[in-house]
Amino acid sequence: MLWQTLETATVELGWSFYGPVLIFVILCALGVPVWAAIGACAAALIWWSGAVPMSLLGESLFSGIDAFALTAVPLFILTGDVLVRTGLSRKFLDVAEALTCWGRGGFGSATVLVCGMFSAISGSDAAGAAAVGRMTIARLVESGYPRPYACALVAAGACTGILIPPSIAYIIIGLVLGISASTLFLAALIPGILILVSILVTNTVVNLRHGYEGGGNLSMRAWLTQLGRALASGWYAFLVPGIIFYGIFSGRLTPTEAGATAVVVTIGLGFILGTLRLSDFPSMLVSSAKVNGVILPIIAFSLPLAQALAIMGVPQGFVGAVTSLTENPALLILLMIGILIAAGCVMETTPNIVILAPLLKPLADNIGMNDLQFCVMMITALGVGFITPPLGLNLFVVSGITGESILRIAGRAVPFVFFMLLVVLLIAYVPAVSTMLFPAVHR
């Protein structure tokens, strides 16, 4: 029924619309890089529809990435690489383990916490899954966790990479929709923490049910002693997230300035500790450049595609098609969540944001959803898609570094998906979750 309605709404677009979409699907199915598939789709759409002069495509590509806010993206990516090279990410793990060793499932909870710490700095879920997975999965197995569950735990914790600010995803959606990244970071703070708590609760419940990991026998004195030792030996690692969070949320630093400061501080700590050498820089910069080289072309090609779709009236047609089926806000929200989770399963965050944000934003406006609430709901739902079986991106990342079967990991990820989805629904139906730090926010 929905497909028939959408087809009726876009039938007058004809081949100029369906042709580029078909090209995109075929190229993705053939394994062509997403940025190339999006670029071919954008060029075909502009050529056949005439929505934008073809001569302006090159200018659109440049103007799409000619934004000061995007400078923060490579800086946060580089910060994550430096954290791994200098060993500071392991200090996060030591402190997280000391914090959680008093309860059952202590190291599992520590793994989730260090995922949140690392991902909040690097802003990338895939990077967090790879870095934290290499540090923790073997130890999780030694602690009594089955390997598939250990992989699912890391994959779920790494979802916080785009959910806990500062996040590359919020920088990009802010650029697309014209909203300050700093404002979005503040709006996403509480929802991001709720997602982290939901993963911790899920791990605790599963661990209590199956008895994977013991613990919880430390006295208060022994726990404080262990925590004090961990903080004494690794307190300096927290200078990096401290500078980022204080700088951004106090308004003293823009996200770009915070990213630059974090890079300098992390490199400085590496030299002081003797864990970073000049010879490490070439490989470190190449690694960061490869990740950045995937993200920016996607943004460059996606923006002219989104502009052409807007000129052709596709978002308005989509809204009309959907609202012709139902005008119930609750059902429309469920539809948007379903679309976002499905998209998060099969494609990375950046193309999903640039393509779907302009498409779904009018629908959110139509039901009276606040801009901040919409952005947080969208990013959080996409994050859930990263571990939604059987195609979640993070599932493939941890499978790649461990050799564990995707299907076995996916089966163990189901409880995490369930509890994270509850948080998504809370964000979607309770605006205050995203706007409680903005008492003056009005539509």
Tab-separated table of C-alpha atoms in Angstrom:
chain	number	residue	atom	x	y	z
A	1	MET	CA	0.000	0.000	0.000
A	2	LEU	CA	2.746	2.447	0.957
A	3	TRP	CA	4.793	1.556	-2.120
A	4	GLN	CA	1.769	2.132	-4.401
A	5	THR	CA	1.143	5.514	-2.832
A	6	LEU	CA	4.791	6.547	-3.204
A	7	GLU	CA	4.792	5.358	-6.798
A	8	THR	CA	1.713	7.459	-7.552
A	9	ALA	CA	3.343	10.522	-5.953
A	10	THR	CA	6.508	10.209	-8.056
A	11	VAL	CA	5.115	8.808	-11.303
A	12	GLU	CA	5.318	12.167	-13.083
A	13	LEU	CA	9.069	12.251	-12.449
A	14	GLY	CA	9.425	9.242	-14.717
A	15	TRP	CA	12.813	7.968	-15.818
A	16	SER	CA	14.543	11.116	-14.577
A	17	PHE	CA	13.884	9.875	-11.035
A	18	TYR	CA	13.772	6.081	-11.289
A	19	GLY	CA	16.777	5.834	-13.617
A	20	PRO	CA	19.286	7.395	-11.181
A	21	VAL	CA	17.816	5.366	-8.313
A	22	LEU	CA	18.276	2.182	-10.365
A	23	ILE	CA	21.882	3.171	-11.144
A	24	PHE	CA	22.584	3.688	-7.432
A	25	VAL	CA	21.116	0.298	-6.463
A	26	ILE	CA	23.007	-1.559	-9.191
A	27	LEU	CA	26.343	0.075	-8.332
A	28	CYS	CA	25.919	-0.679	-4.611
A	29	ALA	CA	25.021	-4.281	-5.420
A	30	LEU	CA	28.194	-4.551	-7.507
A	31	GLY	CA	30.300	-3.406	-4.567
A	32	VAL	CA	31.175	0.021	-5.976
A	33	PRO	CA	32.189	2.464	-3.192
A	34	VAL	CA	29.207	4.344	-1.802
A	35	TRP	CA	30.612	7.756	-2.714
A	36	ALA	CA	31.002	6.703	-6.354
A	37	ALA	CA	27.478	5.250	-6.461
A	38	ILE	CA	26.059	8.456	-4.967
A	39	GLY	CA	28.094	10.551	-7.409
A	40	ALA	CA	26.812	8.592	-10.415
A	41	CYS	CA	23.248	8.846	-9.093
A	42	ALA	CA	23.591	12.613	-8.560
A	43	ALA	CA	25.087	13.196	-12.017
A	44	ALA	CA	22.362	11.088	-13.699
A	45	LEU	CA	19.590	12.829	-11.751
A	46	ILE	CA	20.880	16.287	-12.641
A	47	TRP	CA	21.452	15.316	-16.276
A	48	TRP	CA	18.042	13.725	-16.903
A	49	SER	CA	15.913	16.042	-14.777
A	50	GLY	CA	17.608	19.353	-15.577
A	51	ALA	CA	16.889	20.401	-11.986
A	52	VAL	CA	20.341	21.974	-11.754
A	53	PRO	CA	22.557	23.003	-14.700
A	54	MET	CA	25.116	20.269	-15.272
A	55	SER	CA	27.822	22.926	-15.499
A	56	LEU	CA	27.255	23.735	-11.818
A	57	LEU	CA	27.926	20.197	-10.605
A	58	GLY	CA	31.628	20.825	-10.060
A	59	GLU	CA	30.909	24.031	-8.164
A	60	SER	CA	28.307	22.216	-6.055
A	61	LEU	CA	30.822	19.506	-5.163
A	62	PHE	CA	33.310	22.086	-3.918
A	63	SER	CA	30.797	24.269	-2.074
A	64	GLY	CA	29.408	21.167	-0.367
A	65	ILE	CA	32.631	20.583	1.545
A	66	ASP	CA	33.768	24.216	1.754
A	67	ALA	CA	32.536	24.568	5.317
A	68	PHE	CA	34.565	25.469	8.386
A	69	ALA	CA	32.524	23.049	10.524
A	70	LEU	CA	33.756	20.093	8.465
A	71	THR	CA	37.335	20.810	9.528
A	72	ALA	CA	36.427	19.194	12.833
A	73	VAL	CA	35.878	15.828	11.129
A	74	PRO	CA	39.524	15.011	10.236
A	75	LEU	CA	40.666	16.471	13.554
A	76	PHE	CA	38.494	14.127	15.633
A	77	ILE	CA	39.478	11.183	13.439
A	78	LEU	CA	43.167	12.019	13.942
A	79	THR	CA	42.631	12.369	17.692
A	80	GLY	CA	41.254	8.830	17.810
A	81	ASP	CA	44.276	7.477	15.914
A	82	VAL	CA	46.711	9.290	18.217
A	83	LEU	CA	44.894	7.914	21.287
A	84	VAL	CA	45.506	4.384	20.043
A	85	ARG	CA	49.135	5.011	19.056
A	86	THR	CA	50.039	6.633	22.376
A	87	GLY	CA	48.335	3.972	24.484
A	88	LEU	CA	46.038	6.522	26.129
A	89	SER	CA	42.998	4.470	25.104
A	90	ARG	CA	44.323	1.657	27.342
A	91	LYS	CA	44.400	4.098	30.263
A	92	PHE	CA	40.690	4.662	29.701
A	93	LEU	CA	40.184	0.913	29.968
A	94	ASP	CA	42.172	0.698	33.211
A	95	VAL	CA	40.101	3.443	34.845
A	96	ALA	CA	36.816	2.025	33.506
A	97	GLU	CA	37.719	-1.406	34.871
A	98	ALA	CA	38.546	0.079	38.264
A	99	LEU	CA	35.211	1.924	38.284
A	100	THR	CA	33.160	-1.190	37.586
A	101	CYS	CA	35.109	-3.952	39.353
A	102	TRP	CA	32.866	-3.755	42.409
A	103	GLY	CA	29.889	-5.365	40.638
A	104	ARG	CA	29.114	-8.505	38.653
A	105	GLY	CA	30.033	-8.214	35.001
A	106	GLY	CA	32.657	-5.627	35.899
A	107	PHE	CA	34.917	-6.037	32.889
A	108	GLY	CA	31.942	-6.197	30.521
A	109	SER	CA	30.689	-2.908	31.942
A	110	ALA	CA	34.211	-1.497	31.710
A	111	THR	CA	34.269	-2.420	28.018
A	112	VAL	CA	31.058	-0.483	27.424
A	113	LEU	CA	32.372	2.533	29.331
A	114	VAL	CA	35.654	2.621	27.441
A	115	CYS	CA	33.688	2.388	24.178
A	116	GLY	CA	31.822	5.504	25.266
A	117	MET	CA	35.017	7.303	26.328
A	118	PHE	CA	36.931	6.463	23.172
A	119	SER	CA	34.059	7.006	20.767
A	120	ALA	CA	33.112	10.324	22.317
A	121	ILE	CA	36.582	11.593	21.442
A	122	SER	CA	37.063	10.015	18.024
A	123	GLY	CA	33.443	10.574	16.975
A	124	SER	CA	33.450	7.323	14.992
A	125	ASP	CA	31.686	4.087	15.858
A	126	ALA	CA	33.667	1.870	13.468
A	127	ALA	CA	36.961	3.182	14.836
A	128	GLY	CA	35.741	2.563	18.372
A	129	ALA	CA	34.629	-0.980	17.550
A	130	ALA	CA	37.999	-1.831	16.013
A	131	ALA	CA	40.184	-0.153	18.659
A	132	VAL	CA	38.258	-1.312	21.728
A	133	GLY	CA	37.591	-4.760	20.245
A	134	ARG	CA	41.305	-5.449	19.856
A	135	MET	CA	41.889	-4.478	23.499
A	136	THR	CA	38.967	-6.208	25.172
A	137	ILE	CA	37.442	-9.145	23.305
A	138	ALA	CA	40.198	-11.625	24.252
A	139	ARG	CA	39.959	-10.546	27.909
A	140	LEU	CA	36.161	-10.779	27.837
A	141	VAL	CA	36.452	-14.369	26.665
A	142	GLU	CA	38.988	-15.095	29.434
A	143	SER	CA	36.528	-13.579	31.937
A	144	GLY	CA	33.884	-16.131	30.943
A	145	TYR	CA	31.934	-14.445	28.160
A	146	PRO	CA	31.211	-16.489	25.009
A	147	ARG	CA	33.104	-15.004	22.065
A	148	PRO	CA	29.951	-14.151	20.037
A	149	TYR	CA	28.488	-12.286	23.011
A	150	ALA	CA	31.778	-10.463	23.650
A	151	CYS	CA	31.763	-9.315	20.023
A	152	ALA	CA	28.133	-8.179	20.289
A	153	LEU	CA	28.928	-6.265	23.479
A	154	VAL	CA	31.755	-4.335	21.799
A	155	ALA	CA	29.625	-3.702	18.699
A	156	ALA	CA	26.829	-2.281	20.852
A	157	GLY	CA	29.163	-0.141	22.958
A	158	ALA	CA	30.803	1.260	19.832
A	159	CYS	CA	27.436	2.594	18.646
A	160	THR	CA	27.988	5.415	21.112
A	161	GLY	CA	30.587	6.760	18.659
A	162	ILE	CA	27.918	8.718	16.820
A	163	LEU	CA	25.532	9.073	19.771
A	164	ILE	CA	27.666	10.636	22.511
A	165	PRO	CA	28.909	14.120	21.590
A	166	PRO	CA	31.169	15.354	20.181
A	167	SER	CA	30.121	13.303	17.183
A	168	ILE	CA	30.949	13.554	13.500
A	169	ALA	CA	27.341	12.613	12.706
A	170	TYR	CA	25.984	15.684	14.507
A	171	ILE	CA	28.474	17.911	12.725
A	172	ILE	CA	27.237	16.609	9.372
A	173	ILE	CA	23.513	16.790	10.128
A	174	GLY	CA	24.039	20.297	11.495
A	175	LEU	CA	25.703	21.263	8.223
A	176	VAL	CA	22.886	19.742	6.147
A	177	LEU	CA	20.020	21.290	8.124
A	178	GLY	CA	21.717	24.538	9.123
A	179	ILE	CA	21.862	23.899	12.879
A	180	SER	CA	24.833	24.710	15.114
A	181	ALA	CA	26.907	21.622	15.892
A	182	SER	CA	27.487	22.866	19.448
A	183	THR	CA	23.721	23.114	19.984
A	184	LEU	CA	23.222	19.586	18.692
A	185	PHE	CA	26.021	18.313	20.942
A	186	LEU	CA	24.224	19.700	23.976
A	187	ALA	CA	20.875	18.279	22.834
A	188	ALA	CA	22.443	14.843	22.301
A	189	LEU	CA	24.218	14.691	25.661
A	190	ILE	CA	21.400	13.169	27.746
A	191	PRO	CA	20.120	10.825	24.982
A	192	GLY	CA	23.681	9.616	24.408
A	193	ILE	CA	24.124	8.861	28.097
A	194	LEU	CA	20.772	7.041	28.134
A	195	ILE	CA	21.943	4.804	25.282
A	196	LEU	CA	25.148	4.050	27.178
A	197	VAL	CA	23.156	3.224	30.322
A	198	SER	CA	20.812	0.967	28.325
A	199	ILE	CA	23.797	-1.052	27.076
A	200	LEU	CA	25.203	-1.311	30.613
A	201	VAL	CA	21.835	-2.462	31.965
A	202	THR	CA	21.472	-5.026	29.176
A	203	ASN	CA	24.906	-6.479	29.883
A	204	THR	CA	24.185	-6.645	33.619
A	205	VAL	CA	20.863	-8.420	33.084
A	206	VAL	CA	22.323	-10.916	30.608
A	207	ASN	CA	25.332	-11.540	32.836
A	208	LEU	CA	23.157	-12.144	35.915
A	209	ARG	CA	20.981	-14.541	33.954
A	210	HIS	CA	23.810	-16.595	32.452
A	211	GLY	CA	26.564	-16.030	35.026
A	212	TYR	CA	29.230	-15.168	32.470
A	213	GLU	CA	31.399	-13.138	34.841
A	214	GLY	CA	31.697	-13.102	38.582
A	215	GLY	CA	33.008	-10.298	40.736
A	216	GLY	CA	31.371	-7.949	43.131
A	217	ASN	CA	33.268	-9.240	46.173
A	218	LEU	CA	35.476	-6.195	46.757
A	219	SER	CA	35.105	-4.200	49.940
A	220	MET	CA	34.599	-0.468	49.662
A	221	ARG	CA	38.152	0.128	50.839
A	222	ALA	CA	39.644	-2.281	48.292
A	223	TRP	CA	37.556	-0.763	45.511
A	224	LEU	CA	38.596	2.797	46.365
A	225	THR	CA	42.234	1.694	46.558
A	226	GLN	CA	42.090	0.101	43.105
A	227	LEU	CA	40.290	3.118	41.639
A	228	GLY	CA	42.805	5.484	43.187
A	229	ARG	CA	45.722	3.568	41.683
A	230	ALA	CA	44.098	3.570	38.224
A	231	LEU	CA	43.437	7.309	38.385
A	232	ALA	CA	46.934	8.028	39.667
A	233	SER	CA	48.535	6.170	36.769
A	234	GLY	CA	46.199	7.398	34.037
A	235	TRP	CA	44.598	10.697	35.067
A	236	TYR	CA	46.394	12.584	32.310
A	237	ALA	CA	44.499	10.638	29.632
A	238	PHE	CA	41.328	12.394	30.747
A	239	LEU	CA	42.804	15.780	29.874
A	240	VAL	CA	41.761	15.106	26.270
A	241	PRO	CA	38.014	14.488	26.811
A	242	GLY	CA	38.023	17.113	29.559
A	243	ILE	CA	39.293	19.793	27.193
A	244	ILE	CA	36.847	18.760	24.466
A	245	PHE	CA	33.771	18.692	26.683
A	246	TYR	CA	34.605	21.808	28.676
A	247	GLY	CA	35.593	23.783	25.605
A	248	ILE	CA	32.486	22.928	23.596
A	249	PHE	CA	29.826	22.989	26.307
A	250	SER	CA	31.168	26.157	27.925
A	251	GLY	CA	31.101	27.906	24.566
A	252	ARG	CA	34.800	28.783	24.739
A	253	LEU	CA	35.719	26.550	21.795
A	254	THR	CA	33.957	25.625	18.584
A	255	PRO	CA	33.961	21.904	17.706
A	256	THR	CA	36.743	22.581	15.199
A	257	GLU	CA	38.852	24.413	17.772
A	258	ALA	CA	38.184	21.663	20.325
A	259	GLY	CA	39.289	19.032	17.806
A	260	ALA	CA	42.495	20.929	17.018
A	261	THR	CA	43.244	21.380	20.725
A	262	ALA	CA	42.624	17.677	21.366
A	263	VAL	CA	45.074	16.698	18.614
A	264	VAL	CA	47.795	18.955	20.023
A	265	VAL	CA	47.263	17.798	23.621
A	266	THR	CA	47.190	14.111	22.647
A	267	ILE	CA	50.370	14.407	20.581
A	268	GLY	CA	52.040	16.333	23.398
A	269	LEU	CA	51.139	13.640	25.922
A	270	GLY	CA	52.489	10.992	23.564
A	271	PHE	CA	55.864	12.712	23.344
A	272	ILE	CA	56.012	13.358	27.103
A	273	LEU	CA	55.210	9.707	27.871
A	274	GLY	CA	57.622	8.480	25.221
A	275	THR	CA	54.910	6.422	23.488
A	276	LEU	CA	54.885	8.497	20.300
A	277	ARG	CA	57.768	9.055	17.905
A	278	LEU	CA	58.168	11.147	14.788
A	279	SER	CA	58.403	7.931	12.784
A	280	ASP	CA	54.793	7.135	13.808
A	281	PHE	CA	53.379	10.187	12.062
A	282	PRO	CA	53.385	9.007	8.415
A	283	SER	CA	51.378	5.839	9.077
A	284	MET	CA	49.132	7.636	11.571
A	285	LEU	CA	48.317	10.438	9.136
A	286	VAL	CA	47.765	7.994	6.276
A	287	SER	CA	45.347	5.980	8.434
A	288	SER	CA	43.359	9.102	9.330
A	289	ALA	CA	43.424	10.330	5.739
A	290	LYS	CA	41.931	7.048	4.507
A	291	VAL	CA	38.969	7.384	6.854
A	292	ASN	CA	38.535	11.055	6.020
A	293	GLY	CA	38.851	10.236	2.329
A	294	VAL	CA	35.772	8.036	2.614
A	295	ILE	CA	33.626	10.582	4.455
A	296	LEU	CA	34.242	13.814	2.533
A	297	PRO	CA	33.555	12.509	-1.006
A	298	ILE	CA	30.237	11.138	0.255
A	299	ILE	CA	29.327	14.577	1.602
A	300	ALA	CA	30.505	16.288	-1.586
A	301	PHE	CA	28.361	14.130	-3.876
A	302	SER	CA	25.375	13.796	-1.546
A	303	LEU	CA	24.684	17.526	-1.202
A	304	PRO	CA	24.048	18.232	-4.925
A	305	LEU	CA	21.934	15.057	-4.988
A	306	ALA	CA	19.858	16.364	-2.075
A	307	GLN	CA	19.555	19.773	-3.757
A	308	ALA	CA	18.313	18.216	-6.995
A	309	LEU	CA	15.772	16.088	-5.122
A	310	ALA	CA	14.531	19.182	-3.270
A	311	ILE	CA	14.125	21.146	-6.511
A	312	MET	CA	12.208	18.236	-8.039
A	313	GLY	CA	9.874	18.247	-5.031
A	314	VAL	CA	10.655	14.693	-3.971
A	315	PRO	CA	10.597	15.434	-0.188
A	316	GLN	CA	7.221	17.146	-0.522
A	317	GLY	CA	5.940	14.248	-2.618
A	318	PHE	CA	7.145	11.798	0.013
A	319	VAL	CA	5.385	13.722	2.780
A	320	GLY	CA	2.191	13.871	0.758
A	321	ALA	CA	2.340	10.162	-0.003
A	322	VAL	CA	2.909	9.162	3.610
A	323	THR	CA	0.342	11.517	5.133
A	324	SER	CA	-2.243	10.300	2.627
A	325	LEU	CA	-2.007	6.928	4.353
A	326	THR	CA	-2.195	8.250	7.906
A	327	GLU	CA	-1.869	11.548	9.726
A	328	ASN	CA	-1.417	9.920	13.112
A	329	PRO	CA	1.849	11.405	14.506
A	330	ALA	CA	2.597	8.255	16.524
A	331	LEU	CA	2.433	6.045	13.438
A	332	LEU	CA	4.442	8.509	11.345
A	333	ILE	CA	7.178	8.536	13.979
A	334	LEU	CA	7.289	4.727	13.945
A	335	LEU	CA	7.566	4.838	10.148
A	336	MET	CA	10.511	7.262	10.318
A	337	ILE	CA	12.254	5.123	12.941
A	338	GLY	CA	11.780	2.025	10.808
A	339	ILE	CA	13.226	3.753	7.741
A	340	LEU	CA	16.228	5.027	9.701
A	341	ILE	CA	17.054	1.703	11.347
A	342	ALA	CA	16.755	-0.093	8.006
A	343	ALA	CA	19.009	2.518	6.372
A	344	GLY	CA	21.527	2.249	9.234
A	345	CYS	CA	21.722	-1.493	8.607
A	346	VAL	CA	22.850	-1.204	5.002
A	347	MET	CA	24.695	2.107	4.670
A	348	GLU	CA	27.068	4.294	6.669
A	349	THR	CA	25.954	7.321	8.638
A	350	THR	CA	27.137	10.084	6.312
A	351	PRO	CA	25.150	9.196	3.164
A	352	ASN	CA	22.125	8.358	5.282
A	353	ILE	CA	22.213	11.769	6.912
A	354	VAL	CA	22.774	13.780	3.750
A	355	ILE	CA	20.101	11.926	1.771
A	356	LEU	CA	17.461	11.142	4.403
A	357	ALA	CA	17.601	14.277	6.593
A	358	PRO	CA	16.158	16.590	3.885
A	359	LEU	CA	13.640	13.875	2.966
A	360	LEU	CA	12.334	13.189	6.479
A	361	LYS	CA	12.662	16.688	7.935
A	362	PRO	CA	9.476	17.980	6.212
A	363	LEU	CA	7.590	14.982	7.591
A	364	ALA	CA	8.872	15.767	11.086
A	365	ASP	CA	7.853	19.404	10.647
A	366	ASN	CA	4.413	18.271	9.521
A	367	ILE	CA	3.790	16.494	12.843
A	368	GLY	CA	5.289	19.303	14.931
A	369	MET	CA	8.546	17.638	15.937
A	370	ASN	CA	11.219	20.023	17.218
A	371	ASP	CA	14.356	20.358	15.062
A	372	LEU	CA	16.648	19.219	17.883
A	373	GLN	CA	14.411	16.267	18.711
A	374	PHE	CA	14.337	15.210	15.055
A	375	CYS	CA	18.125	15.341	14.705
A	376	VAL	CA	18.740	13.369	17.898
A	377	MET	CA	16.076	10.801	17.002
A	378	MET	CA	17.546	10.374	13.528
A	379	ILE	CA	21.138	9.878	14.651
A	380	THR	CA	20.126	7.554	17.488
A	381	ALA	CA	17.964	5.394	15.207
A	382	LEU	CA	20.800	5.173	12.686
A	383	GLY	CA	23.074	4.128	15.544
A	384	VAL	CA	20.733	1.289	16.464
A	385	GLY	CA	20.893	0.197	12.829
A	386	PHE	CA	24.644	-0.370	13.219
A	387	ILE	CA	24.000	-3.480	15.339
A	388	THR	CA	20.606	-4.531	14.001
A	389	PRO	CA	20.910	-8.106	12.685
A	390	PRO	CA	21.899	-9.294	10.235
A	391	LEU	CA	23.499	-6.353	8.389
A	392	GLY	CA	24.656	-3.939	11.104
A	393	LEU	CA	27.953	-2.275	10.194
A	394	ASN	CA	29.520	-2.761	13.630
A	395	LEU	CA	28.743	-6.476	13.472
A	396	PHE	CA	30.924	-6.725	10.374
A	397	VAL	CA	33.710	-4.686	12.007
A	398	VAL	CA	34.013	-6.950	15.059
A	399	SER	CA	33.601	-10.030	12.881
A	400	GLY	CA	36.481	-8.818	10.752
A	401	ILE	CA	38.865	-8.394	13.688
A	402	THR	CA	37.898	-11.660	15.435
A	403	GLY	CA	36.875	-14.023	12.636
A	404	GLU	CA	33.646	-14.804	14.475
A	405	SER	CA	30.524	-15.605	12.427
A	406	ILE	CA	28.284	-12.621	11.658
A	407	LEU	CA	25.140	-14.641	12.358
A	408	ARG	CA	26.381	-15.790	15.781
A	409	ILE	CA	27.265	-12.208	16.753
A	410	ALA	CA	23.939	-10.938	15.398
A	411	GLY	CA	22.011	-13.408	17.532
A	412	ARG	CA	23.711	-12.151	20.697
A	413	ALA	CA	23.115	-8.519	19.689
A	414	VAL	CA	19.309	-8.804	19.863
A	415	PRO	CA	18.967	-7.823	23.573
A	416	PHE	CA	21.085	-4.716	22.992
A	417	VAL	CA	18.960	-3.721	20.003
A	418	PHE	CA	15.796	-4.112	22.079
A	419	PHE	CA	16.924	-1.895	24.965
A	420	MET	CA	18.463	0.717	22.649
A	421	LEU	CA	15.232	0.811	20.669
A	422	LEU	CA	13.364	1.649	23.875
A	423	VAL	CA	15.586	4.724	24.229
A	424	VAL	CA	14.905	5.694	20.602
A	425	LEU	CA	11.162	5.531	21.275
A	426	LEU	CA	11.625	7.619	24.419
A	427	ILE	CA	13.495	10.271	22.413
A	428	ALA	CA	10.885	10.213	19.652
A	429	TYR	CA	7.810	10.526	21.876
A	430	VAL	CA	9.173	12.655	24.730
A	431	PRO	CA	10.632	15.924	23.361
A	432	ALA	CA	12.041	16.907	26.760
A	433	VAL	CA	14.687	14.177	26.519
A	434	SER	CA	16.391	16.196	23.778
A	435	THR	CA	15.352	19.709	24.785
A	436	MET	CA	15.447	19.702	28.608
A	437	LEU	CA	18.781	21.557	28.504
A	438	PHE	CA	17.117	24.244	26.344
A	439	PRO	CA	14.224	25.610	28.407
A	440	ALA	CA	13.683	28.403	25.885
A	441	VAL	CA	13.399	26.126	22.845
A	442	HIS	CA	10.180	26.764	20.940
A	443	ARG	CA	9.077	25.998	17.440
